[in-house]
Short mmCIF file of C-alpha atoms in Angstrom, two decimals:
data_model
loop_
_atom_site.label_atom_id
_atom_site.label_comp_id
_atom_site.label_asym_id
_atom_site.label_seq_id
_atom_site.Cartn_x
_atom_site.Cartn_y
_atom_site.Cartn_z
CA MET A 1482 -8.82 19.80 26.18
CA GLN A 1483 -7.58 21.88 23.15
CA ALA A 1484 -4.23 22.59 24.84
CA MET A 1485 -3.65 18.89 25.62
CA GLU A 1486 -4.53 17.92 22.01
CA SER A 1487 -2.11 20.43 20.72
CA ASP A 1488 0.70 19.04 22.98
CA TRP A 1489 0.59 15.45 21.88
CA SER A 1490 0.34 16.51 18.16
CA SER A 1491 3.45 18.63 18.34
CA ARG A 1492 5.32 15.92 20.36
CA VAL A 1493 4.30 13.18 17.84
CA TYR A 1494 5.34 15.37 14.97
CA GLN A 1495 8.79 15.93 16.58
CA LEU A 1496 9.12 12.08 16.94
CA ILE A 1497 8.15 11.61 13.28
CA LYS A 1498 11.14 13.91 12.44
CA GLU A 1499 13.49 12.24 14.87
CA GLN A 1500 12.52 8.80 13.50
CA ASN A 1501 13.09 9.95 9.93
CA ILE A 1502 9.53 8.94 8.85
CA THR A 1503 9.08 10.51 5.50
CA THR A 1504 5.81 9.19 4.43
CA VAL A 1505 2.48 9.72 6.32
CA ALA A 1506 -0.43 8.09 4.83
CA THR A 1507 -3.97 8.74 6.07
CA VAL A 1508 -7.69 8.67 5.90
CA PRO A 1509 -8.00 11.71 8.28
CA ASP A 1510 -10.02 12.03 11.51
CA ALA A 1511 -10.84 15.10 13.48
CA GLY A 1512 -8.41 14.32 16.24
CA LEU A 1513 -5.57 13.96 13.73
CA THR A 1514 -6.12 17.35 12.06
CA ARG A 1515 -3.31 19.31 13.75
CA LEU A 1516 -0.78 16.59 13.33
CA LEU A 1517 -1.65 16.01 9.67
CA ASP A 1518 -1.47 19.89 9.15
CA MET A 1519 2.07 19.86 10.49
CA CYS A 1520 3.05 16.96 8.23
CA ARG A 1521 1.48 18.77 5.18
CA ALA A 1522 3.47 21.77 5.76
CA ASP A 1523 6.70 19.92 6.01
CA SER A 1524 8.28 19.57 2.55
CA ASP A 1525 10.42 16.57 3.64
CA ILE A 1526 7.25 14.51 4.34
CA SER A 1527 5.04 13.08 1.75
CA LEU A 1528 1.50 13.29 3.10
CA VAL A 1529 -0.67 10.69 1.18
CA THR A 1530 -4.40 10.98 1.45
CA LEU A 1531 -5.98 7.49 0.95
CA SER A 1532 -9.15 6.31 -0.54
CA THR A 1533 -9.15 3.49 2.07
CA GLU A 1534 -6.95 2.71 4.97
CA GLU A 1535 -5.57 -0.65 3.81
CA GLU A 1536 -3.75 1.29 1.04
CA GLY A 1537 -1.59 2.57 3.79
CA ILE A 1538 -0.39 -0.92 4.96
CA GLY A 1539 0.87 -1.37 1.39
CA ILE A 1540 2.50 2.08 1.17
CA ALA A 1541 4.31 1.23 4.45
CA TYR A 1542 5.66 -2.07 3.01
CA GLY A 1543 6.73 -0.27 -0.23
CA ALA A 1544 8.37 2.55 1.70
CA TRP A 1545 10.28 0.00 3.88
CA LEU A 1546 11.50 -1.94 0.93
CA GLY A 1547 12.81 1.37 -0.55
CA GLY A 1548 14.77 2.18 2.47
CA ALA A 1549 12.24 4.59 4.00
CA ARG A 1550 9.72 4.78 6.96
CA ALA A 1551 6.07 5.40 6.81
CA LEU A 1552 3.27 6.03 9.35
CA LEU A 1553 -0.41 5.22 8.76
CA CYS A 1554 -2.86 7.55 10.66
CA MET A 1555 -6.54 6.77 10.92
CA GLN A 1556 -9.70 6.66 12.78
CA SER A 1557 -10.56 3.38 14.63
CA SER A 1558 -13.22 2.65 12.01
CA GLY A 1559 -10.52 2.27 9.45
CA THR A 1560 -8.69 -0.42 11.35
CA GLY A 1561 -11.40 -2.88 10.19
CA ASN A 1562 -10.55 -2.18 6.56
CA CYS A 1563 -7.01 -3.18 7.13
CA ILE A 1564 -7.43 -6.78 8.34
CA ASN A 1565 -6.35 -8.76 5.22
CA ALA A 1566 -3.69 -6.21 4.42
CA LEU A 1567 -1.98 -6.64 7.80
CA ALA A 1568 -1.04 -10.04 6.70
CA LEU A 1569 1.57 -8.40 4.43
CA PRO A 1570 3.79 -6.98 7.12
CA ALA A 1571 3.04 -10.03 9.36
CA TYR A 1572 4.29 -12.48 6.65
CA HIS A 1573 7.40 -10.37 5.72
CA GLU A 1574 8.21 -9.27 9.33
CA THR A 1575 8.50 -5.59 8.14
CA PRO A 1576 7.52 -2.56 10.11
CA CYS A 1577 3.85 -1.32 10.17
CA LEU A 1578 3.41 1.74 12.31
CA MET A 1579 -0.13 2.98 13.02
CA LEU A 1580 -1.55 5.93 14.96
CA VAL A 1581 -5.41 5.40 15.60
CA THR A 1582 -7.82 7.86 17.08
CA MET A 1583 -10.51 5.95 18.87
CA ARG A 1584 -14.28 6.27 18.42
CA GLY A 1585 -16.90 4.25 20.22
CA GLN A 1586 -15.40 4.88 23.76
CA GLN A 1587 -15.93 7.30 26.61
CA GLY A 1588 -18.51 10.04 25.70
CA GLU A 1589 -19.36 8.68 22.34
CA GLY A 1590 -22.41 10.47 21.00
CA ASN A 1591 -22.97 7.99 18.03
CA PRO A 1592 -23.86 4.47 19.15
CA ALA A 1593 -23.19 3.32 15.68
CA GLN A 1594 -19.51 3.75 16.40
CA PHE A 1595 -19.56 1.19 19.31
CA PRO A 1596 -19.19 -2.08 17.41
CA MET A 1597 -16.08 -1.21 15.57
CA GLY A 1598 -14.69 0.66 18.51
CA ARG A 1599 -14.98 -2.51 20.58
CA GLY A 1600 -13.51 -4.54 17.79
CA VAL A 1601 -10.22 -2.57 17.30
CA THR A 1602 -8.03 -4.28 19.77
CA PRO A 1603 -9.27 -7.93 19.32
CA VAL A 1604 -8.96 -7.50 15.54
CA PHE A 1605 -5.55 -6.03 15.81
CA GLN A 1606 -4.22 -8.63 18.16
CA ALA A 1607 -5.60 -11.32 15.96
CA MET A 1608 -3.55 -10.12 13.10
CA GLY A 1609 -0.41 -9.84 15.36
CA VAL A 1610 -0.50 -6.10 15.88
CA SER A 1611 0.66 -4.84 19.19
CA CYS A 1612 -1.64 -2.28 20.67
CA LEU A 1613 -0.53 0.60 23.00
CA GLU A 1614 -3.63 2.44 24.17
CA ALA A 1615 -2.94 5.99 25.54
CA ARG A 1616 -5.37 7.35 28.03
CA THR A 1617 -3.61 10.65 28.44
CA ALA A 1618 -1.79 13.20 26.13
CA ASP A 1619 1.43 12.39 27.73
CA GLU A 1620 0.96 8.76 27.04
CA VAL A 1621 0.45 9.31 23.30
CA SER A 1622 4.05 10.50 22.68
CA ASP A 1623 5.57 8.05 25.10
CA TYR A 1624 3.85 5.16 23.45
CA PHE A 1625 4.51 6.44 20.03
CA GLU A 1626 8.24 6.49 20.72
CA LYS A 1627 8.02 3.00 22.04
CA ALA A 1628 6.08 1.95 18.95
CA CYS A 1629 8.61 3.45 16.51
CA ASN A 1630 11.38 1.52 18.16
CA SER A 1631 9.47 -1.73 18.13
CA ALA A 1632 8.17 -1.39 14.56
CA PHE A 1633 11.37 -0.14 12.86
CA GLY A 1634 13.86 -1.87 15.25
CA GLU A 1635 12.18 -5.26 15.20
CA GLY A 1636 10.11 -5.34 12.06
CA ARG A 1637 6.73 -5.43 13.95
CA SER A 1638 3.24 -4.14 13.42
CA VAL A 1639 2.46 -1.70 16.12
CA ALA A 1640 -0.59 0.59 16.68
CA VAL A 1641 -0.77 3.41 19.19
CA LEU A 1642 -4.47 3.99 19.96
CA ILE A 1643 -5.45 7.36 21.17
CA GLY A 1644 -8.36 6.97 23.57
CA GLN A 1645 -11.36 9.21 23.18
CA GLN A 1646 -10.84 10.75 26.54
CA VAL A 1647 -7.61 12.27 25.15
CA ILE A 1648 -9.32 13.71 22.07
CA GLY A 1649 -12.82 14.61 23.31
CA ALA A 1650 -15.98 13.15 21.97
CA LYS A 1651 -17.53 14.54 18.73
CA ALA A 1652 -20.65 16.62 19.56
CA PHE A 1653 -23.85 15.66 17.88
CA THR A 1654 -25.88 18.92 18.26
CA LYS A 1655 -28.80 20.12 16.09
CA MET B 1025 -13.56 -14.75 -21.79
CA SER B 1026 -14.43 -11.99 -24.24
CA GLY B 1027 -14.11 -14.10 -27.38
CA ASN B 1028 -11.52 -11.74 -28.67
CA ASN B 1029 -9.14 -13.77 -30.90
CA ASN B 1030 -6.38 -11.27 -30.34
CA LEU B 1031 -5.60 -12.21 -26.77
CA LEU B 1032 -1.94 -11.94 -26.02
CA ASP B 1033 0.25 -14.49 -24.23
CA ARG B 1034 0.92 -13.04 -20.84
CA ARG B 1035 4.49 -14.32 -20.57
CA LYS B 1036 5.31 -13.05 -24.02
CA VAL B 1037 3.95 -9.62 -22.99
CA LEU B 1038 6.03 -9.56 -19.83
CA ALA B 1039 9.15 -10.78 -21.64
CA GLN B 1040 8.84 -7.92 -24.12
CA VAL B 1041 8.33 -5.29 -21.41
CA LEU B 1042 10.82 -6.66 -18.84
CA GLY B 1043 13.51 -7.11 -21.55
CA GLU B 1044 13.84 -3.34 -21.31
CA ARG B 1045 13.43 -2.93 -17.52
CA ARG B 1046 17.22 -1.94 -16.95
CA ASP B 1047 17.21 -0.74 -13.23
CA ALA B 1048 13.40 -0.57 -12.86
CA LEU B 1049 12.02 -1.83 -9.59
CA VAL B 1050 9.15 -4.28 -10.20
CA VAL B 1051 6.10 -5.21 -7.98
CA ALA B 1052 3.93 -8.10 -9.06
CA ALA B 1053 0.49 -9.05 -7.65
CA LEU B 1054 -0.12 -12.42 -6.06
CA GLY B 1055 -1.12 -15.38 -8.20
CA THR B 1056 -0.30 -15.89 -11.80
CA THR B 1057 1.48 -12.53 -12.22
CA ASN B 1058 3.85 -13.37 -9.29
CA TYR B 1059 4.84 -16.64 -11.03
CA ASP B 1060 5.18 -14.91 -14.51
CA LEU B 1061 7.57 -12.34 -13.05
CA PHE B 1062 9.64 -15.06 -11.53
CA ALA B 1063 9.69 -17.12 -14.86
CA VAL B 1064 10.49 -14.04 -17.10
CA SER B 1065 12.74 -11.66 -15.11
CA ASP B 1066 13.78 -12.93 -11.70
CA ALA B 1067 15.90 -10.19 -9.79
CA PRO B 1068 16.53 -9.09 -6.27
CA GLU B 1069 14.65 -5.84 -7.35
CA ASN B 1070 11.38 -7.78 -7.70
CA VAL B 1071 8.66 -7.53 -5.11
CA TYR B 1072 6.97 -11.04 -5.06
CA LEU B 1073 3.64 -11.14 -3.34
CA TRP B 1074 1.91 -14.11 -1.93
CA ASN B 1075 -0.83 -12.31 -0.02
CA ALA B 1076 -2.75 -9.03 0.39
CA MET B 1077 -4.84 -8.95 -2.70
CA GLY B 1078 -5.90 -5.45 -3.57
CA ILE B 1079 -2.86 -3.42 -2.26
CA THR B 1080 -0.27 -4.32 -4.92
CA VAL B 1081 -0.54 -0.81 -6.40
CA PRO B 1082 -0.15 1.11 -3.06
CA ILE B 1083 2.95 -0.92 -2.41
CA GLY B 1084 4.30 0.38 -5.74
CA LEU B 1085 3.29 4.03 -4.62
CA GLY B 1086 5.16 3.74 -1.39
CA LEU B 1087 8.23 2.40 -3.12
CA ALA B 1088 7.95 5.16 -5.87
CA ILE B 1089 7.95 7.83 -3.11
CA ALA B 1090 10.90 6.18 -1.27
CA GLN B 1091 13.01 5.83 -4.42
CA PRO B 1092 12.08 8.86 -6.72
CA GLY B 1093 15.18 8.31 -8.84
CA ARG B 1094 14.07 4.78 -9.90
CA ARG B 1095 11.30 3.65 -12.14
CA VAL B 1096 8.74 1.66 -10.42
CA LEU B 1097 6.58 -0.79 -12.46
CA VAL B 1098 3.60 -2.51 -10.84
CA ILE B 1099 2.34 -5.50 -12.82
CA THR B 1100 -1.08 -6.71 -11.63
CA GLY B 1101 -4.36 -8.28 -12.81
CA ASP B 1102 -7.78 -7.08 -13.36
CA GLY B 1103 -9.04 -8.63 -10.16
CA ASP B 1104 -6.32 -7.19 -7.88
CA MET B 1105 -6.65 -3.81 -9.61
CA LEU B 1106 -10.35 -3.64 -9.09
CA MET B 1107 -10.18 -4.67 -5.52
CA GLY B 1108 -7.96 -1.70 -4.92
CA ILE B 1109 -9.49 0.54 -7.54
CA GLY B 1110 -9.55 3.58 -5.16
CA SER B 1111 -5.75 3.53 -5.07
CA LEU B 1112 -5.88 4.96 -8.62
CA ALA B 1113 -7.36 8.06 -7.13
CA THR B 1114 -4.77 8.13 -4.34
CA ILE B 1115 -1.94 7.74 -6.98
CA ALA B 1116 -3.40 10.36 -9.38
CA VAL B 1117 -3.37 13.00 -6.63
CA GLN B 1118 0.09 12.13 -5.49
CA ALA B 1119 1.20 12.05 -9.23
CA PRO B 1120 4.42 10.17 -8.86
CA ALA B 1121 6.37 10.70 -12.14
CA ASN B 1122 8.28 7.39 -11.81
CA LEU B 1123 5.35 5.01 -11.52
CA GLY B 1124 3.81 2.87 -14.26
CA ILE B 1125 1.19 0.18 -13.98
CA LEU B 1126 0.79 -2.68 -16.22
CA VAL B 1127 -2.63 -4.55 -15.83
CA LEU B 1128 -2.71 -8.03 -17.44
CA ASP B 1129 -6.45 -8.28 -18.00
CA ASN B 1130 -7.60 -11.95 -18.48
CA GLU B 1131 -11.17 -10.98 -17.61
CA CYS B 1132 -11.41 -13.70 -14.91
CA PHE B 1133 -10.06 -15.02 -11.53
CA GLU B 1134 -7.64 -17.43 -13.11
CA GLU B 1135 -5.85 -18.34 -9.81
CA THR B 1136 -9.18 -19.77 -8.31
CA GLY B 1137 -10.46 -21.65 -11.29
CA GLY B 1138 -11.17 -18.97 -14.05
CA GLN B 1139 -14.42 -17.63 -12.69
CA THR B 1140 -15.78 -14.73 -14.72
CA GLY B 1141 -14.32 -11.22 -13.65
CA LEU B 1142 -15.80 -7.82 -13.89
CA THR B 1143 -13.92 -6.65 -16.87
CA ALA B 1144 -15.57 -9.39 -18.90
CA GLY B 1145 -18.80 -7.29 -18.33
CA GLY B 1146 -17.18 -4.23 -19.78
CA VAL B 1147 -15.49 -2.41 -16.93
CA ASP B 1148 -12.79 -0.23 -18.44
CA ILE B 1149 -9.81 0.02 -15.97
CA ALA B 1150 -7.85 2.38 -18.14
CA GLY B 1151 -10.92 4.53 -18.38
CA ILE B 1152 -11.14 4.67 -14.61
CA ALA B 1153 -7.38 5.58 -14.39
CA LYS B 1154 -7.85 8.34 -16.92
CA ALA B 1155 -10.96 9.72 -15.21
CA ALA B 1156 -8.93 9.69 -11.91
CA GLY B 1157 -6.33 11.94 -13.42
CA PHE B 1158 -3.46 9.64 -14.58
CA ALA B 1159 -0.99 11.37 -16.91
CA ASP B 1160 -1.76 8.73 -19.61
CA THR B 1161 -3.48 5.43 -20.12
CA MET B 1162 -3.76 2.86 -22.83
CA THR B 1163 -5.56 -0.43 -23.56
CA LEU B 1164 -4.05 -2.98 -25.84
CA CYS B 1165 -5.73 -5.83 -27.62
CA GLY B 1166 -3.49 -7.79 -30.13
CA GLU B 1167 0.01 -7.73 -31.27
CA ALA B 1168 -0.22 -4.61 -33.41
CA ALA B 1169 0.36 -2.02 -30.68
CA ILE B 1170 2.57 -4.04 -28.28
CA GLY B 1171 5.68 -2.47 -29.49
CA ALA B 1172 4.87 0.80 -27.74
CA LEU B 1173 4.16 -0.88 -24.45
CA PRO B 1174 7.59 -1.03 -22.83
CA GLU B 1175 8.44 2.60 -23.37
CA PHE B 1176 4.93 3.51 -22.16
CA VAL B 1177 5.08 1.69 -18.77
CA LEU B 1178 8.83 2.07 -18.19
CA LYS B 1179 9.75 5.54 -19.52
CA LYS B 1180 6.79 7.78 -19.94
CA ARG B 1181 6.17 10.49 -17.22
CA GLY B 1182 3.96 8.88 -14.69
CA PRO B 1183 1.67 7.99 -13.39
CA VAL B 1184 0.61 5.91 -16.40
CA LEU B 1185 -1.49 2.75 -16.60
CA ALA B 1186 -1.74 0.26 -19.47
CA VAL B 1187 -4.25 -2.46 -19.72
CA VAL B 1188 -3.32 -5.48 -21.95
CA LYS B 1189 -5.93 -8.10 -22.79
CA VAL B 1190 -4.33 -11.46 -22.31
CA GLY B 1191 -5.40 -15.10 -22.57
CA LEU B 1192 -5.16 -17.79 -19.85
CA ALA B 1193 -1.69 -18.95 -18.94
CA THR B 1194 -0.31 -21.43 -21.33
CA GLN B 1195 2.82 -22.51 -19.27
CA LYS B 1196 3.23 -24.21 -16.05
CA PRO B 1197 3.52 -21.92 -13.13
CA VAL B 1198 7.05 -21.47 -11.50
CA TYR B 1199 7.30 -20.25 -7.98
CA PRO B 1200 9.46 -17.71 -6.27
CA SER B 1201 10.59 -18.21 -2.64
CA MET B 1202 7.84 -18.41 -0.13
CA ASP B 1203 10.15 -17.12 2.64
CA GLY B 1204 8.49 -13.62 3.35
CA PRO B 1205 11.24 -12.10 5.46
CA LEU B 1206 13.97 -13.26 2.94
CA LEU B 1207 12.04 -11.70 0.06
CA ALA B 1208 11.73 -8.35 1.80
CA ARG B 1209 15.42 -8.34 3.12
CA ARG B 1210 16.82 -9.28 -0.23
CA PHE B 1211 14.90 -6.43 -2.03
CA ARG B 1212 15.73 -3.86 0.68
CA LYS B 1213 19.40 -4.66 0.79
CA SER B 1214 19.64 -4.55 -3.14
CA VAL B 1215 17.81 -1.34 -3.48
CA ALA B 1216 18.46 0.62 -0.28
CA GLY B 1217 21.67 -1.07 0.89
CA GLN B 1218 20.03 -1.66 4.31
#
């Protein structure tokens, strides 16, 4: 599991570079740690730690207006915080690229995660966000590249959801 | 309202500040602030907002990072600022030197009928920004100190935040375009040539 996790993080980081994404905004999640560490170590990327995820939707709009590209990385719980903010890129038909690590799926040890986990795709779809759900490590980078092209090429809101089976479930041990 | 007789006219405040904007990029929150920006200083380098209350200031941050050579001024109200108050922490840590925030504080939700806002109860937005780690902050009541405002929000090393206590709008609203894609394209073409 660890080797697979490392692979998708490196590949997504490469795509961030290829796509000239220079701002990465995040409320972190365990599964995003390696990718975010690579972004933090890159002096050409501004890594912005957010107080709440919807700030990242605004940052992505501001970046686009300024001629740059941004990515918002978050845990599935944070998608619910973004709902009203998603009206911004939808109304302006500007790119909004998101990478979401899922909770409340396969192997989830915390039942409190199930409601928002189930809600991610319906909520996103209701706000006009295209969802690409990766169930293997290879799919993460494949879908991320598609998402970049759709977001930046067509001015769309697109989320790549990384299934819990890719990341592994958080252990709740005493 | 606070009963303060020194409340400033919001359009006069904006006219004074934006008269000195030169090449600054200006982001205005939805509602009265949006209309006032259009009335006072319409330009392609204005970000007019019609939705997404609470994330005006993060839009300014994204823009300030993308355009480090340009001054970015975010004009917002007390309601929009408080809805996204955590963004002051985000900005303080990023510390963009080119970002200024001007909060027109009317202590109410003017756009929806003037219902009492939280700053009427004493919430100190500049104090919150200062505690978060902003480079400098100020709160202005009355004409006396207004002369220092343009330089503070447009030139002083950021991130800076000024709160100005203002009265209710005294003039009719005038509206910028409601064509969302056009507003975004026009700004981006003007600023980034894309």
